[in-house]
XYZ file of C-alpha atoms in Angstrom:
221
model
C 0.000 0.000 0.000
C 2.642 2.517 1.040
C 4.853 1.538 -1.880
C 1.987 2.169 -4.301
C 1.264 5.511 -2.669
C 4.921 6.514 -2.838
C 5.095 5.607 -6.536
C 1.923 7.549 -7.299
C 3.203 10.635 -5.474
C 6.495 10.406 -7.337
C 4.585 10.110 -10.643
C 2.459 13.155 -9.842
C 5.444 15.230 -8.727
C 7.371 14.390 -11.900
C 4.316 15.274 -13.964
C 4.041 18.658 -12.242
C 7.751 19.358 -12.638
C 7.519 18.620 -16.355
C 4.784 21.226 -16.636
C 7.023 24.002 -15.357
C 4.629 26.674 -16.579
C 2.082 25.592 -13.967
C 4.311 26.043 -10.911
C 5.937 29.072 -12.524
C 2.531 30.616 -13.190
C 1.471 30.198 -9.569
C 4.711 31.741 -8.293
C 4.342 34.632 -10.753
C 0.793 35.225 -9.524
C 2.045 35.296 -5.921
C 4.717 37.850 -6.814
C 2.340 40.108 -8.764
C -0.443 39.917 -6.168
C 1.992 40.780 -3.384
C 3.415 43.733 -5.325
C -0.047 45.066 -6.210
C -1.219 44.907 -2.598
C 2.025 46.467 -1.402
C 1.536 49.468 -3.704
C -2.243 49.693 -3.242
C -2.358 49.687 0.552
C -1.324 52.835 2.439
C 2.043 52.787 4.235
C 0.524 52.808 7.701
C 1.200 50.825 10.828
C -2.334 49.426 10.693
C -1.525 47.660 7.424
C 0.815 45.346 9.299
C -2.192 44.016 11.195
C -3.618 42.924 7.858
C -0.540 40.932 6.849
C -1.761 37.549 8.192
C -4.993 37.989 6.234
C -3.084 39.039 3.122
C -0.912 35.930 3.392
C -3.866 33.546 3.399
C -5.911 35.367 0.765
C -2.983 35.215 -1.665
C -2.406 31.578 -0.767
C -6.054 30.621 -1.415
C -6.097 32.227 -4.855
C -2.676 30.844 -5.786
C -3.644 27.370 -4.595
C -6.868 27.471 -6.595
C -4.910 28.284 -9.746
C -2.767 25.213 -9.121
C -5.782 22.980 -8.457
C -7.332 23.880 -11.810
C -4.847 21.567 -13.528
C -4.636 18.850 -10.868
C -6.267 16.209 -13.068
C -5.137 17.507 -16.461
C -2.633 14.659 -17.163
C -5.232 11.981 -16.393
C -7.850 13.837 -18.428
C -5.577 14.284 -21.454
C -4.318 10.697 -21.408
C -7.618 9.129 -20.379
C -5.825 6.973 -17.815
C -7.837 7.732 -14.666
C -10.068 4.672 -15.091
C -7.016 2.454 -15.598
C -5.345 3.840 -12.489
C -8.424 3.154 -10.376
C -8.377 -0.478 -11.476
C -4.689 -0.793 -10.593
C -4.488 0.964 -7.221
C -7.987 2.040 -6.229
C -9.648 5.475 -6.158
C -8.777 6.154 -2.516
C -5.077 5.764 -3.230
C -5.310 8.165 -6.175
C -7.018 10.744 -3.973
C -4.360 10.467 -1.258
C -1.596 10.737 -3.852
C -3.083 13.859 -5.430
C -3.726 15.439 -2.034
C -0.192 14.784 -0.750
C 1.358 15.982 -4.008
C -0.693 19.165 -3.785
C 0.423 19.676 -0.170
C 4.081 19.421 -1.214
C 3.649 21.880 -4.097
C 1.628 24.364 -2.041
C 4.111 24.291 0.825
C 6.816 25.093 -1.720
C 4.780 28.089 -2.892
C 4.208 29.152 0.720
C 7.922 28.930 1.466
C 8.350 31.644 -1.172
C 5.179 33.599 -0.377
C 5.585 34.150 3.362
C 9.126 35.614 3.331
C 8.244 37.755 0.301
C 5.196 39.274 1.990
C 7.073 39.855 5.233
C 9.888 41.552 3.323
C 7.726 43.831 1.165
C 5.465 44.852 4.052
C 8.404 45.242 6.475
C 6.636 42.847 8.805
C 8.577 41.510 11.774
C 6.741 38.645 13.500
C 6.956 38.598 17.276
C 5.923 34.953 17.662
C 7.432 31.607 16.718
C 7.923 31.028 12.992
C 8.254 27.301 13.669
C 4.746 27.185 15.141
C 3.526 29.270 12.219
C 5.033 26.716 9.809
C 3.219 23.903 11.641
C -0.056 25.824 11.359
C 0.615 26.335 7.649
C 0.997 22.566 7.210
C -2.337 21.985 8.983
C -4.175 24.549 6.856
C -2.528 23.403 3.631
C -3.499 19.788 4.293
C -7.158 20.715 4.661
C -7.040 22.996 1.621
C -5.374 20.359 -0.549
C -7.718 17.560 0.544
C -11.004 19.301 -0.186
C -9.454 21.140 -3.144
C -8.383 17.941 -4.899
C -11.851 16.454 -4.414
C -13.597 19.517 -5.881
C -11.022 19.651 -8.701
C -11.839 16.030 -9.570
C -15.554 16.808 -9.382
C -15.263 19.702 -11.839
C -12.438 18.425 -14.057
C -14.710 16.931 -16.711
C -17.161 19.833 -16.860
C -17.080 22.523 -19.534
C -16.551 25.407 -17.122
C -14.205 23.757 -14.640
C -12.120 26.925 -14.096
C -15.282 28.776 -13.045
C -16.943 25.982 -11.081
C -13.881 25.119 -8.995
C -13.672 28.402 -7.036
C -17.479 28.696 -6.844
C -17.736 25.302 -5.130
C -14.444 25.459 -3.226
C -14.414 28.914 -1.636
C -17.491 28.426 0.610
C -15.949 25.212 1.963
C -12.697 27.038 2.720
C -14.326 29.681 4.931
C -13.742 27.891 8.276
C -10.153 27.023 7.323
C -9.322 30.567 6.221
C -10.954 32.178 9.267
C -9.098 29.778 11.546
C -5.814 30.351 9.712
C -6.107 34.140 9.951
C -7.109 34.118 13.629
C -4.244 31.770 14.531
C -1.745 33.767 12.470
C -2.748 37.110 13.993
C -2.402 35.753 17.526
C 0.698 33.683 16.857
C 2.698 36.230 14.870
C 1.947 38.925 17.442
C 3.351 36.799 20.237
C 0.073 36.133 22.032
C -0.172 33.121 24.386
C -1.317 29.726 23.126
C -4.673 30.095 24.877
C -5.569 32.798 22.346
C -5.219 30.562 19.283
C -5.394 26.951 20.495
C -9.169 26.791 20.052
C -8.832 27.930 16.442
C -6.162 25.297 15.856
C -8.570 22.629 17.100
C -11.174 23.950 14.650
C -8.700 23.763 11.771
C -7.674 20.253 12.833
C -11.318 19.128 12.924
C -11.966 20.420 9.411
C -8.712 18.834 8.237
C -10.025 15.487 9.427
C -13.420 16.000 7.786
C -11.923 17.234 4.510
C -9.512 14.310 4.391
C -11.779 11.424 5.401
C -15.043 12.353 3.651
C -13.514 12.962 0.180
C -11.414 9.805 0.556
C -14.595 7.795 1.199
C -16.544 9.490 -1.606
C -13.798 9.459 -4.237
C -14.714 5.919 -5.295
C -18.238 7.039 -6.205
C -16.947 10.190 -7.881
C -14.683 8.211 -10.212
C -17.502 5.834 -11.136
C -19.721 8.752 -12.125
């Protein structure tokens, strides 16, 4: 099982790396969005309070761009049905979700320092804890995002349907991420953000387990 999952993840990562324009496009979007917001927002101290929100808004839009092409190789080659016979739909879902987590964390590793640099933002809390929170949020985003991407991949207006269906489901994750980030990066005690972390963890579990169970039926349809 784990060997099959490892091979699938490696296949998906190689496929993404071959399509350099996809990762490059997401990184370019992050750069442009950060620059636009940096020039558009007034140079005031209050803006620094918005930085955690800016981080996650940019991440959500950048991640959605990446999800639009999550099932493009399988769609173009018509091999999704064959893969499900070989390894099972649940394994394909886990592979896509974990691959997406890796790619999004790579984008975040570029996004966070860039935003902090351009907005002259100096976090007062632990960056290690912030990185752990980012992994939690990214896991939930990738899990539900991959499921919705699969659901819309064979529709005519997939680029439009994906954000329409995905964004409402991301509301609790984004709210939790922003609340945790504001408290954490401003050096507030754990009691201020631990409840939000539990909320994010609960939605991570829901967004991982439910799509994994339903992916079999989705592929059959």
